[in-house]
Coordinates of C-alpha atoms and ligand atoms in Angstrom, one line a residue:
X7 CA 124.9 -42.1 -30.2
X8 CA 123.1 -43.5 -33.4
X9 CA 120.7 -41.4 -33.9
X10 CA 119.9 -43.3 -37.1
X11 CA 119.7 -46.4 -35.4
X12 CA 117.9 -45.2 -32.5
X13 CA 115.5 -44.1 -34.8
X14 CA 114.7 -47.1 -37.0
X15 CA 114.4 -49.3 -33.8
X16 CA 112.1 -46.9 -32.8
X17 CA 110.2 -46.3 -35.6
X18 CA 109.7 -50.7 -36.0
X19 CA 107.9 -50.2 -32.2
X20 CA 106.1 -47.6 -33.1
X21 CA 104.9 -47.4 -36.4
X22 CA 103.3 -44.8 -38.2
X23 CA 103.3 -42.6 -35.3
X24 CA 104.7 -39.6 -37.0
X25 CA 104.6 -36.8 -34.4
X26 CA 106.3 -39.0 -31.5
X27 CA 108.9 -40.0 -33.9
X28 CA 109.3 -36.3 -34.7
X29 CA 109.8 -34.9 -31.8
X30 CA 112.4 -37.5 -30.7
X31 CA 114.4 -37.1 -33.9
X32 CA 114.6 -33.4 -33.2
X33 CA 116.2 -33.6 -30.0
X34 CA 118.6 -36.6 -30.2
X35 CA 119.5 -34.5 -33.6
X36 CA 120.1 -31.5 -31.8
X37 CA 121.6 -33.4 -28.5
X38 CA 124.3 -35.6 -30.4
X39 CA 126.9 -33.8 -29.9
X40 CA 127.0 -32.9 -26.4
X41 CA 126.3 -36.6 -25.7
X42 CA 128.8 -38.0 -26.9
X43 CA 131.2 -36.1 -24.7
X44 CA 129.4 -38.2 -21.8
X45 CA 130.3 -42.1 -22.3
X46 CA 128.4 -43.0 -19.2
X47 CA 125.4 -41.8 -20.7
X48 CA 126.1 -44.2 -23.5
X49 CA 127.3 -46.9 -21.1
X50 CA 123.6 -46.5 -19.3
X51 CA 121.4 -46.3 -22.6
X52 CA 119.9 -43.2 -21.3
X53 CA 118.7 -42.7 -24.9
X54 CA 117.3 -45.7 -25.5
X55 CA 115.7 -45.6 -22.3
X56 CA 114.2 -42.1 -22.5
X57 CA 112.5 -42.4 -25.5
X58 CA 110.3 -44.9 -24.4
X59 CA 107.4 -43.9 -21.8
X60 CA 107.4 -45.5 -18.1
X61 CA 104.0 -46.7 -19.3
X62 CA 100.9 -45.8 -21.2
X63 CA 96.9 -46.2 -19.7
X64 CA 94.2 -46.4 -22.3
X65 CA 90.9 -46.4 -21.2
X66 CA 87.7 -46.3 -22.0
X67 CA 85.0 -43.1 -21.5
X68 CA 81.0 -43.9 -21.6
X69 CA 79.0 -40.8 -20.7
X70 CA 75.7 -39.6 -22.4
X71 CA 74.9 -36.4 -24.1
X72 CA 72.0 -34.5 -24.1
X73 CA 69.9 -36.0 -26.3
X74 CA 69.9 -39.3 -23.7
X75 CA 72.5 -41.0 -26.3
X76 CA 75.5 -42.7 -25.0
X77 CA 79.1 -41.7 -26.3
X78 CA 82.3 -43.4 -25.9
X79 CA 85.6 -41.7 -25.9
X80 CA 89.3 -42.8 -25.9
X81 CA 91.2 -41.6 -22.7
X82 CA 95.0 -42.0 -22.1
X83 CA 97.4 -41.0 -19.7
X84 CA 101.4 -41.1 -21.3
X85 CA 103.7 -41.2 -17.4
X86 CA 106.6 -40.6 -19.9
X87 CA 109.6 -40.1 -17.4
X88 CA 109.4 -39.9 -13.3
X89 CA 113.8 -38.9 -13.0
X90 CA 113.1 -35.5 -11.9
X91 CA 109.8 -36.0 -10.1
X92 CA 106.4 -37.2 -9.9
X93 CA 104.7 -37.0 -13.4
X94 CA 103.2 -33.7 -14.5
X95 CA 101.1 -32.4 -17.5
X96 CA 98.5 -31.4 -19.0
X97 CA 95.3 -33.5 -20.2
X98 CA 94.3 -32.6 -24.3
X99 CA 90.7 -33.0 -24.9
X100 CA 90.7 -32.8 -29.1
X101 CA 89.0 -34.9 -31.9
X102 CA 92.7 -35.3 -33.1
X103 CA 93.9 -37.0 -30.0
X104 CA 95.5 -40.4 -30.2
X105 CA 98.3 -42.2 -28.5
X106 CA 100.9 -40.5 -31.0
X107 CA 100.2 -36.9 -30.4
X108 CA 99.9 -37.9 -26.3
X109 CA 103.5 -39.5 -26.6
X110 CA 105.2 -36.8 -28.4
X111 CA 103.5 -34.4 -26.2
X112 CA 104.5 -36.3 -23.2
X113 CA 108.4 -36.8 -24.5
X114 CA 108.5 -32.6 -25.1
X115 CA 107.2 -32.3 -21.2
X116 CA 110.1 -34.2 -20.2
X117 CA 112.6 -31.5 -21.3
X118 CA 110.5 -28.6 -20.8
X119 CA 109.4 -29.4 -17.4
X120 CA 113.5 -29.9 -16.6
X121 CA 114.0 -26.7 -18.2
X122 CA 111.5 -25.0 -15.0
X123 CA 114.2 -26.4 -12.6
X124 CA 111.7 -28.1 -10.3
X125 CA 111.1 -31.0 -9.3
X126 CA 108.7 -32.4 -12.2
X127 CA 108.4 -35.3 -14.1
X128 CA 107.1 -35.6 -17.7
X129 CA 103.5 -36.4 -19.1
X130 CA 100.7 -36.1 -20.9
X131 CA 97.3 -37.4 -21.6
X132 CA 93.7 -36.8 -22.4
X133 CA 90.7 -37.9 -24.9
X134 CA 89.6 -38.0 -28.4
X135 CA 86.7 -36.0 -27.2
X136 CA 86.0 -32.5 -29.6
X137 CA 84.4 -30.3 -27.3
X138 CA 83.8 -28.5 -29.9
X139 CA 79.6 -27.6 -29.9
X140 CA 79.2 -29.5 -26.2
X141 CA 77.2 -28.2 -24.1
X142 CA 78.3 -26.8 -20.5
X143 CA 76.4 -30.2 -19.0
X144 CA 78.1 -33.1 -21.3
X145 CA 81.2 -31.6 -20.3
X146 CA 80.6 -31.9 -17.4
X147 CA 79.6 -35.3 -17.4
X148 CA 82.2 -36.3 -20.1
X149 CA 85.2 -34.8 -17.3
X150 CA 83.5 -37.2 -14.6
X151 CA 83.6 -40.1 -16.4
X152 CA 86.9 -39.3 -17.4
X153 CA 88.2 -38.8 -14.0
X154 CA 86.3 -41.8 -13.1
X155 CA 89.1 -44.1 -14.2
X156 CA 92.0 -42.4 -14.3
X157 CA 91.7 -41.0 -10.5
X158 CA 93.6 -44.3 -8.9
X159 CA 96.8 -43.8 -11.5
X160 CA 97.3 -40.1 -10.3
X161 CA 98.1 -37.9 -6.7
X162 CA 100.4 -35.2 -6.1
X163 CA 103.2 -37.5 -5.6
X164 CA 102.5 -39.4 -8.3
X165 CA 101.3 -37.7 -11.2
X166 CA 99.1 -34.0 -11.2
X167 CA 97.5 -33.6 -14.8
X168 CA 96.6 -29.9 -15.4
X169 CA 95.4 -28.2 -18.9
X170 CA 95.8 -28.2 -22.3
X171 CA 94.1 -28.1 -25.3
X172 CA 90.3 -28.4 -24.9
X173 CA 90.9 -27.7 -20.8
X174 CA 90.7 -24.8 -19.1
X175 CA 89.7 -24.0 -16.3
X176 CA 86.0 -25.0 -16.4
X177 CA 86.8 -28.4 -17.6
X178 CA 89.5 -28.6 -14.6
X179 CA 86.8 -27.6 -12.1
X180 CA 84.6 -30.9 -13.0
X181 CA 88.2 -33.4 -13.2
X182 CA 88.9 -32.1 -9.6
X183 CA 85.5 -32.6 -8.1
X184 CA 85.0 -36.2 -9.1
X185 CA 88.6 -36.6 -8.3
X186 CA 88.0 -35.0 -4.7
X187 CA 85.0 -37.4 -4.2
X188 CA 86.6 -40.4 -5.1
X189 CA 89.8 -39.9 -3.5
X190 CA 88.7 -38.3 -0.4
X191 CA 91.9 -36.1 -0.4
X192 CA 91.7 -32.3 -0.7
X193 CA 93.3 -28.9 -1.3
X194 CA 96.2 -31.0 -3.0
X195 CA 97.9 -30.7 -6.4
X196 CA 96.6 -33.8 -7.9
X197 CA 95.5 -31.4 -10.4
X198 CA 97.1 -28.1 -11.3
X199 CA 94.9 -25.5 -12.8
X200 CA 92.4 -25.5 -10.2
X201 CA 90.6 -21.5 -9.8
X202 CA 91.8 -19.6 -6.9
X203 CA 89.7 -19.9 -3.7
X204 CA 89.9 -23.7 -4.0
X205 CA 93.2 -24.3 -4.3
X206 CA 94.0 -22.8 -7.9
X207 CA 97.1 -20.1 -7.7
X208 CA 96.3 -17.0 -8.8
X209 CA 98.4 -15.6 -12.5
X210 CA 98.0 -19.8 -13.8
X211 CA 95.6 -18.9 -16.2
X212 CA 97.9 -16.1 -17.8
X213 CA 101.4 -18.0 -16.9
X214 CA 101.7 -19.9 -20.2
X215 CA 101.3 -16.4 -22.7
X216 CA 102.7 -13.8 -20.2
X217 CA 105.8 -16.2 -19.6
X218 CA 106.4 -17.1 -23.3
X219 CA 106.3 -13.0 -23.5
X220 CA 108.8 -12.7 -20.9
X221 CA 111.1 -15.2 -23.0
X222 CA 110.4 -13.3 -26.2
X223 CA 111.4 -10.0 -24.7
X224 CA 114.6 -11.4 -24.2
X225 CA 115.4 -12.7 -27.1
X226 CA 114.4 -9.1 -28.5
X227 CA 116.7 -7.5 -26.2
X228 CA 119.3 -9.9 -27.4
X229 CA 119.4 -8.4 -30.7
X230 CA 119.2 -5.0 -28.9
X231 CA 116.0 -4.3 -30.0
X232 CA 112.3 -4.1 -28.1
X233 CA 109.0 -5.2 -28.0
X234 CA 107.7 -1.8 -28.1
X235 CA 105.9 -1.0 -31.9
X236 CA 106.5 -4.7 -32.8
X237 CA 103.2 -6.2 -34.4
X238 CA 102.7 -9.6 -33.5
X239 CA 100.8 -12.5 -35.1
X240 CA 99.0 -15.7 -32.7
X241 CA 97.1 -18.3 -34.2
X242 CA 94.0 -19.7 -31.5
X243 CA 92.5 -17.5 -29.1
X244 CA 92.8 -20.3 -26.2
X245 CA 94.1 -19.4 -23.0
X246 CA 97.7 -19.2 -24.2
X247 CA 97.2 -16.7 -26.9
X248 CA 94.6 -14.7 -24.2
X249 CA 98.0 -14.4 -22.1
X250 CA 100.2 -13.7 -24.2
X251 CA 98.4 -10.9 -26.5
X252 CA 97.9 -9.1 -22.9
X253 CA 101.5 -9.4 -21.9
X254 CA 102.8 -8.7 -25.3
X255 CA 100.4 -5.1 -25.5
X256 CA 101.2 -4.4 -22.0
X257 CA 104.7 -4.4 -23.1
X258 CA 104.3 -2.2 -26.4
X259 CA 103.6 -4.7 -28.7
X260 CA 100.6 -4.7 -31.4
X261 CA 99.1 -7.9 -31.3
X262 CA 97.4 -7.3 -35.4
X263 CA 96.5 -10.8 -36.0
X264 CA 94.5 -14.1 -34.4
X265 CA 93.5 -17.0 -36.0
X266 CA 91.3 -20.2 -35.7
X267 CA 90.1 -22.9 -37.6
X268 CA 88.1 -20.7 -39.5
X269 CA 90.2 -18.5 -40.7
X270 CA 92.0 -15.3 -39.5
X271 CA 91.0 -11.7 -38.0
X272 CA 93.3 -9.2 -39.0
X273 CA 93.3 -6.4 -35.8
X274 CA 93.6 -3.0 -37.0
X275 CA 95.1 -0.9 -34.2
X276 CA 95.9 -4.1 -32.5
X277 CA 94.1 -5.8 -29.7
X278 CA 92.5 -4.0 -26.6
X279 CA 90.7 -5.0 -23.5
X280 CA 87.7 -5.4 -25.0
X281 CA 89.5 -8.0 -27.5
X282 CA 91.2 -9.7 -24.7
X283 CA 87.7 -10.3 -22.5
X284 CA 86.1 -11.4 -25.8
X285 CA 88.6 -14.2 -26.4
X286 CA 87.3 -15.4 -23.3
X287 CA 83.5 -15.6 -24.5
X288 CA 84.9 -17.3 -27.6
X289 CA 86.9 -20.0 -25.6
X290 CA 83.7 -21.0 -23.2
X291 CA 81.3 -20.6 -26.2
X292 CA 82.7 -23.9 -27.4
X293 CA 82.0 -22.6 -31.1
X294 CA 85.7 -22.4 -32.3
X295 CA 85.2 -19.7 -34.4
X296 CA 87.6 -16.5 -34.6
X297 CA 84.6 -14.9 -37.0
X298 CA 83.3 -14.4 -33.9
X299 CA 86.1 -11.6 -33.1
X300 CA 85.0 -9.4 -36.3
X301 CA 81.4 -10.0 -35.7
X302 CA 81.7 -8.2 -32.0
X303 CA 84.2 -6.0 -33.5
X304 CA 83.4 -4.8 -36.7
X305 CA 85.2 -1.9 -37.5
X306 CA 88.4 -3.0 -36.4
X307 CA 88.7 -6.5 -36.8
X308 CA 88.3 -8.2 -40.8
X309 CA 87.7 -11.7 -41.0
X310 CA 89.2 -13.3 -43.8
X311 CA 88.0 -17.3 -44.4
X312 CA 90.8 -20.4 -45.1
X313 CA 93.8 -17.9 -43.9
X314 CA 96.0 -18.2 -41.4
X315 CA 97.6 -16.1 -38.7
X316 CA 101.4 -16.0 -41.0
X317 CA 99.3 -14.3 -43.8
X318 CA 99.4 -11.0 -42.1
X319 CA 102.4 -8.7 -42.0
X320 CA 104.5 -8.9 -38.3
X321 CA 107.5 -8.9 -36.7
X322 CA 107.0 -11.5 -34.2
X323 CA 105.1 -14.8 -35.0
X324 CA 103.9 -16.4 -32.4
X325 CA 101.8 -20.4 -33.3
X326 CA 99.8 -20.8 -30.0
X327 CA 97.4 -22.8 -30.7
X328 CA 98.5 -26.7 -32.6
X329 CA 101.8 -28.6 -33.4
X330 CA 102.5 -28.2 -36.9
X331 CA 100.4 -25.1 -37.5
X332 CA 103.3 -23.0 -39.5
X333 CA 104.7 -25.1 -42.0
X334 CA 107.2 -24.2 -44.8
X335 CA 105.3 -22.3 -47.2
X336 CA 104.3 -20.3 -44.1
X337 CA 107.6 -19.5 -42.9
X338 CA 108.9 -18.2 -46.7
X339 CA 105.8 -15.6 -46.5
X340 CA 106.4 -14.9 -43.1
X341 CA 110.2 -14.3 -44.2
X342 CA 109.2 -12.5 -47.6
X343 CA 107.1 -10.2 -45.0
X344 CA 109.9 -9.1 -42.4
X345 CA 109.2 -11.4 -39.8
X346 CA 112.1 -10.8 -37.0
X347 CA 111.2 -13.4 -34.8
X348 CA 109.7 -16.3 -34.6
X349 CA 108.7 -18.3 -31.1
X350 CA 106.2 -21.4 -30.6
X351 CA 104.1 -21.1 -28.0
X352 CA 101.8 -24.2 -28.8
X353 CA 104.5 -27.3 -28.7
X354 CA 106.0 -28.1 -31.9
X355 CA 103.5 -25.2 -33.4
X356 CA 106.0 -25.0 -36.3
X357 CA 107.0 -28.1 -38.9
X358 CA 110.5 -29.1 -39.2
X359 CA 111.3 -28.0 -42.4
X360 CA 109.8 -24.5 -41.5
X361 CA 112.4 -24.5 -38.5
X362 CA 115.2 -24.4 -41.0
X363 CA 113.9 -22.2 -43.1
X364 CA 113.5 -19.7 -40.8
X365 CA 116.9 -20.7 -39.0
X366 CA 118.8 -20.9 -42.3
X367 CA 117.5 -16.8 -42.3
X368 CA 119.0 -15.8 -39.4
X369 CA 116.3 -15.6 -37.8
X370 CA 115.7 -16.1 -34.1
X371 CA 114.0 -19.5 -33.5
X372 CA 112.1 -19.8 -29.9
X373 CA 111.2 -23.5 -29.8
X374 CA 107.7 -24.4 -27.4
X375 CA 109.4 -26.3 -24.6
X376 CA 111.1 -23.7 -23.6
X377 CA 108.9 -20.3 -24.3
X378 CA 105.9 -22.0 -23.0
X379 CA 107.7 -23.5 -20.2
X380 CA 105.7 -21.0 -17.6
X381 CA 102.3 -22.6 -17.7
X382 CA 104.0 -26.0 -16.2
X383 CA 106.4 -23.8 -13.8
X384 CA 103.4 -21.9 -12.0
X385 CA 101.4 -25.4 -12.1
X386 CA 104.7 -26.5 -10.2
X387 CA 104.0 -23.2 -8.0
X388 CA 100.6 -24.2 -7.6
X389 CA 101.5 -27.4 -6.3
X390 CA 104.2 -25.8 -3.5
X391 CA 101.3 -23.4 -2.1
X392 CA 98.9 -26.3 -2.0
X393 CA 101.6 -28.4 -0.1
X394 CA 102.1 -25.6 2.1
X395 CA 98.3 -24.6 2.5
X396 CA 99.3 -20.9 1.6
X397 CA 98.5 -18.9 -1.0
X398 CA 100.8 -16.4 -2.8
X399 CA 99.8 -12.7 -4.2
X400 CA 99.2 -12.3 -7.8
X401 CA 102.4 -10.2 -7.7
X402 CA 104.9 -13.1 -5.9
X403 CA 103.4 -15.6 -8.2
X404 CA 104.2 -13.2 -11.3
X405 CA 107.9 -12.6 -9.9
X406 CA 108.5 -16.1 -9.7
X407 CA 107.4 -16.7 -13.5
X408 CA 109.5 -13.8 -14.3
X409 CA 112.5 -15.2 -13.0
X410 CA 111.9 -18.9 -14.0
X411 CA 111.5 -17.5 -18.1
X412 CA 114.6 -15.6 -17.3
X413 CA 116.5 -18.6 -16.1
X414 CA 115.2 -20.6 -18.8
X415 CA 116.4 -18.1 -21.1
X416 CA 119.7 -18.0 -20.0
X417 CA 120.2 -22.0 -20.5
X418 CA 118.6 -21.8 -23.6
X419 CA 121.6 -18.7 -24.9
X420 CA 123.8 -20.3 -22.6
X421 CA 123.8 -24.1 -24.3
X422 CA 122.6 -23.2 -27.8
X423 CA 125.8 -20.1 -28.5
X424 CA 127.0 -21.2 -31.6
X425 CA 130.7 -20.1 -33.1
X426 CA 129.3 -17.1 -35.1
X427 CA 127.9 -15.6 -31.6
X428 CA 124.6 -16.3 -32.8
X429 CA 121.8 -18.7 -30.4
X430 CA 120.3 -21.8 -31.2
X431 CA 117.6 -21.7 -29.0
X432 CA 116.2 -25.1 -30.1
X433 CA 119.2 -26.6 -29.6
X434 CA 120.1 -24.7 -26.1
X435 CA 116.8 -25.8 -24.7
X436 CA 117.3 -30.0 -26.1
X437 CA 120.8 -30.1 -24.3
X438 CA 120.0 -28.0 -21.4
X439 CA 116.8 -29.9 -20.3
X440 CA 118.2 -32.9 -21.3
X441 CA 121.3 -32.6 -19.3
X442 CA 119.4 -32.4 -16.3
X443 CA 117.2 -35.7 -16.8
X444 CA 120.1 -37.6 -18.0
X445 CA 122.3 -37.2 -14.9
X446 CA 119.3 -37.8 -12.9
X447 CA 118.6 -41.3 -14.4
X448 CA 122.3 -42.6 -14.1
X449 CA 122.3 -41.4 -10.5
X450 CA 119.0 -43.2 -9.9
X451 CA 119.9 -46.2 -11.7
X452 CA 118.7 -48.7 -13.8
X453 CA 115.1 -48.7 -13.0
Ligands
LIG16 N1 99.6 -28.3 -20.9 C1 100.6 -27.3 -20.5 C2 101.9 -27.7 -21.1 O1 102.0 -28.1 -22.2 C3 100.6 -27.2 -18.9 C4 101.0 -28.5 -18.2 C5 100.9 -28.4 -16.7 O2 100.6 -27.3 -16.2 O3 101.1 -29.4 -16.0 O4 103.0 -27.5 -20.5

């Protein structure tokens, strides 16, 4: 392989699209090796063919606020690779959104979604729409005329969208009922994400933090350390970083620090219950604030303006909320503050050169397609009950997550041992889900 090559073909087709171009660098870096042990991958251009999405819809979204004005939005849908199974991921609703982020997004499901060991296919897709200050009503109406065009390009056997940033669960509720009235098909995994009672699975809102917790307790326990007295630091206080702060204090952790786009709330104590319901207020508010958190909480939280989660003192560091939110500056304070660990739980939450930093310290590196692999694996669970018109317990749902992290771990440690003993985790989860899609296209053949 020529990665160098492969690259500045790429980058002439796609120019200026920095994060797509990223996140492919990163794994045919990390891949290189291993692949050229494998000529018939060579021989079949699976590089050069994975890179490249199945195909791409761009569409158009009219709908009309509440002051009777009309809007229009970009929506896209990224179908990036089908070799392991009809498409899967989630749909980003952010003002940032643009066909760059959705590919590079869409490229990192492939991997991660192989990394679950189900049958899934990689996508993404969603809108340049900010929810940010919408009322309850135009999001409603903005996720119906969404749905309105994209319902013919998806199905459970052909592609189920699910959440991401800027969709939860209210935002999946309004997708899935336009897409149930146009489609006249129900109780099916077109959509993943859906609330228990109609066809949700119960643990999927907690699946993405409490599996990335399962996946950081092991690379603790690795080091033959625990979780237990560790103080962590998220950024957001979306779903993912809900999940995760509950499994990680569950589990003896202090979670001491949140962030948001406003700056960061130092915890004093670390989170509780109260904290964890809150979070929730603040997501459906729609007022992206983390203030919010020392407002409610006064004498325990301290808001401090322009800062960032890595400004506070902790063990385990834990970007849940953008790519590229922990750059390299970050990582060198992180590191001149003790930081043990370090695992992305937002995709690509931490910037190349902070990667290396961090890496070049010896520290432990958990890289996003693989922690963050369990909100995809229980959609993939959702989809199996809603197949078999079952539903499983809280407590079979949370085994099977359990176990999936715990594979997922073992690949990662398995692929990424290097000579010294130590683990590249970034580069055990590149080769280990790539392996998988790789011998699933040359079986499949050229298609
Ligand atoms: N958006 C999540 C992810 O990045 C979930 C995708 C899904 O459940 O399909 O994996």
């Amino acid at each position: 392989m020529k990665v160098n090559e492969i690259m500045a073909n790429l980058e002439a087709k796609h120019p200026g699209e920095a994060e797509y171009l990223q996140a492919v660098r990163e794994v045919l870096e990390t891949i290189e090796e291993e692949y050229n042990k494998h000529p018939e991958f060579e021989a079949a251009k699976i590089v050069e063919r994975i890179v490249e999405p199945d195909r791409i819809f761009t569409f158009r979204v009219t709908w009309v606020d509440d002051k009777g004005e009309i809007q229009t939005n970009l929506g896209y849908r990224v179908q990036f690779n089908a070799a392991l199974g009809a498409y899967k991921g989630g749909l980003r609703f952010h003002k940032a959104v643009n066909v760059s982020m959705l590919k590079f997004l869409g490229f990192e499901q492939i991997f991660k979604n192989s990394l679950t060991n189900l049958p899934l296919g990689g996508a993404k897709g969603g809108a340049d729409f900010d929810p940010t200050g919408k009322s309850d009503a135009e999001i409603m109406r903005f996720c119906q005329a969404f749905m309105y065009e994209l319902w013919r390009n998806i199905g459970p056997d052909q592609d189920s969208p699910a959440g991401d940033v800027g969709v939860g669960g209210r935002e999946i509720g309004y997708l899935y009922g336009m897409y149930k009235k146009l489609a006249r098909e129900h109780s099916t995994g077109a959509l993943t994400g859906k609330s228990y009672g109609w066809g949700g699975s119960l643990m999927r809102p907690e699946a993405t933090g409490f599996g990335a917790i399962y996946y950081v307790d092991r690379m603790v326990k690795q080091k033959g350390d625990t979780l237990k007295g560790k103080k962590i630091a998220l950024s957001g206080f979306g779903n993912v970083a809900w999940g995760a702060a509950q499994k990680a204090t569950e589990l003896g952790a202090q979670v001491v620090a949140i962030s948001g786009p406003d700056g960061v709330c130092e915890i004093k104590g670390g989170m509780d219950k109260a904290m964890f319901d809150y979070m929730l207020v603040m997501r459906a508010n729609n007022h992206n604030k983390v203030e919010e958190m020392a407002q409610q909480f006064p004498d325990r939280a301290v808001f401090t303006p322009g800062k960032k989660a890595w400004s506070v003192k902790c063990d385990i560091a834990c970007p849940s909320a953008f790519q590229n939110e922990l750059n390299e500056d970050d990582a060198k304070m992180l590191l001149a503050n003790g930081v043990k660990y370090v695992a992305e739980i937002s995709n690509m939450g931490c910037q190349p050169a902070a990667i290396a930093a961090i890496q070049k310290a010896g520290v432990p590196f958990g890289p996003g397609k693989a922690v963050n692999a369990g909100g995809v694996a229980t959609s993939g669970l959702e989809i199996c009950q809603n197949a078999g018109h079952i539903n499983w317990t809280a407590e079979e749902v949370d085994k099977k997550l359990f176990k999936i992290m715990n594979d997922i771990y073992d690949l990662c440690a398995e692929y990424g041992k290097q000579a010294d003993g130590s683990i590249n985790y970034v580069k055990g989860a590149n080769i280990a889900g790539f392996m998988r899609v790789a011998k699933a296209m040359l079986a499949q053949g050229t298609i």
